Amino acid sequence: MRYDLRQARPDDLDGARSVILDTLYRDLGYGYTPAWHGDVIDLDGAYLRTPRHALFVAALTHDDGREEVVATTAVRAVAPTSPPHPAWLAERYPAGRTAQLFRVYVRPEHRRHGLARGLVDLATRFVADTPGYDVLCLHTDTRVEGAEAFWRSVAKEIHDGRDGDPTRFQTVHFEIPFG
């Protein structure tokens, strides 16, 4: 299969939105929540028209030349907030100097092709090349199959906030070194 990993273009946005929404509903099971997912509705405003933010995609090129977005990763210049995260963790990340990874999603049939790792590498280079960032952080819900192992392979754990309740998010926070 031929994949093109790149910073998203306007014509990638519908495909990216489809990957993100399918992941929220099918894989994560909680669906679209306006308080958490406003960027998904306005990908252009959130990532293409906002300085220091970016959306990255993996596009599969079919034999007929048609491209299909099959994976996403996003960077936003926002720090974790408290709540829902611990106050000391939010204080660790200065506003304006913190980049955070979001929307690292790969369609199930395209997993195990290095797409998430490749997109995270592109996002990390973007952060390193963008003036003003001191840190790149993320958080993941360890109930998602493969998420914890993946992040441990590319990032450093900062805080394990799991409480063992399988009905609630089991969040671990990480940082990715760059520079």
Short mmCIF file of C-alpha atoms in Angstrom, two decimals, residues 19-100:
data_model
loop_
_atom_site.label_atom_id
_atom_site.label_comp_id
_atom_site.label_asym_id
_atom_site.label_seq_id
_atom_site.Cartn_x
_atom_site.Cartn_y
_atom_site.Cartn_z
CA VAL A 19 -11.45 9.04 10.71
CA ILE A 20 -11.77 11.06 13.93
CA LEU A 21 -15.54 10.66 14.31
CA ASP A 22 -15.42 6.95 13.48
CA THR A 23 -12.76 6.52 16.17
CA LEU A 24 -14.75 8.48 18.75
CA TYR A 25 -17.87 6.41 18.14
CA ARG A 26 -16.57 2.94 17.22
CA ASP A 27 -13.24 2.58 19.02
CA LEU A 28 -13.60 4.87 22.03
CA GLY A 29 -17.31 4.31 22.49
CA TYR A 30 -18.32 7.74 23.76
CA GLY A 31 -18.85 9.60 20.51
CA TYR A 32 -18.75 13.30 19.79
CA THR A 33 -18.83 15.52 22.89
CA PRO A 34 -18.95 19.26 22.08
CA ALA A 35 -16.96 20.27 25.17
CA TRP A 36 -14.06 18.00 24.15
CA HIS A 37 -14.30 17.83 20.37
CA GLY A 38 -15.01 21.32 19.04
CA ASP A 39 -11.91 21.09 16.86
CA VAL A 40 -13.39 18.13 14.97
CA ILE A 41 -16.24 20.20 13.56
CA ASP A 42 -13.96 23.06 12.47
CA LEU A 43 -10.70 21.33 11.50
CA ASP A 44 -9.84 24.19 9.17
CA GLY A 45 -10.14 26.84 11.88
CA ALA A 46 -8.56 24.68 14.57
CA TYR A 47 -5.55 23.48 12.60
CA LEU A 48 -5.08 25.07 9.18
CA ARG A 49 -5.84 28.70 10.08
CA THR A 50 -4.48 28.80 13.63
CA PRO A 51 -0.76 29.59 13.95
CA ARG A 52 1.33 26.98 15.77
CA HIS A 53 -1.41 24.34 15.34
CA ALA A 54 -1.28 21.59 12.75
CA LEU A 55 -3.13 18.52 11.53
CA PHE A 56 -1.28 15.64 9.93
CA VAL A 57 -2.77 12.83 7.87
CA ALA A 58 -1.81 9.55 6.30
CA ALA A 59 -3.47 9.23 2.91
CA LEU A 60 -3.69 5.93 1.07
CA THR A 61 -3.39 6.22 -2.70
CA HIS A 62 -5.63 3.69 -4.45
CA ASP A 63 -4.80 2.13 -7.80
CA ASP A 64 -7.17 4.57 -9.53
CA GLY A 65 -5.25 7.53 -8.05
CA ARG A 66 -7.94 8.40 -5.51
CA GLU A 67 -6.64 9.29 -2.03
CA GLU A 68 -8.28 8.22 1.22
CA VAL A 69 -7.31 9.66 4.62
CA VAL A 70 -6.79 6.70 6.96
CA ALA A 71 -4.98 8.23 9.96
CA THR A 72 -4.64 11.55 11.78
CA THR A 73 -2.52 13.36 14.35
CA ALA A 74 -2.92 16.94 15.56
CA VAL A 75 -0.89 19.53 17.48
CA ARG A 76 -2.41 22.39 19.44
CA ALA A 77 -0.78 25.11 21.52
CA VAL A 78 -2.81 24.29 24.60
CA ALA A 79 -1.74 23.00 27.97
CA PRO A 80 -3.64 20.47 30.05
CA THR A 81 -6.18 22.07 32.38
CA SER A 82 -7.37 21.33 35.88
CA PRO A 83 -9.90 19.93 36.16
CA PRO A 84 -10.02 17.30 34.76
CA HIS A 85 -6.26 16.84 35.23
CA PRO A 86 -4.48 17.31 38.57
CA ALA A 87 -3.63 20.93 39.42
CA TRP A 88 0.10 20.21 39.79
CA LEU A 89 0.12 18.70 36.28
CA ALA A 90 -1.60 21.72 34.74
CA GLU A 91 0.89 24.00 36.52
CA ARG A 92 3.76 22.03 35.00
CA TYR A 93 2.83 23.19 31.50
CA PRO A 94 3.07 26.93 30.75
CA ALA A 95 0.38 28.39 28.52
CA GLY A 96 1.70 29.35 25.10
CA ARG A 97 4.87 27.31 25.50
CA THR A 98 3.22 23.89 25.59
CA ALA A 99 2.28 21.83 22.54
CA GLN A 100 -0.14 18.99 23.03
#
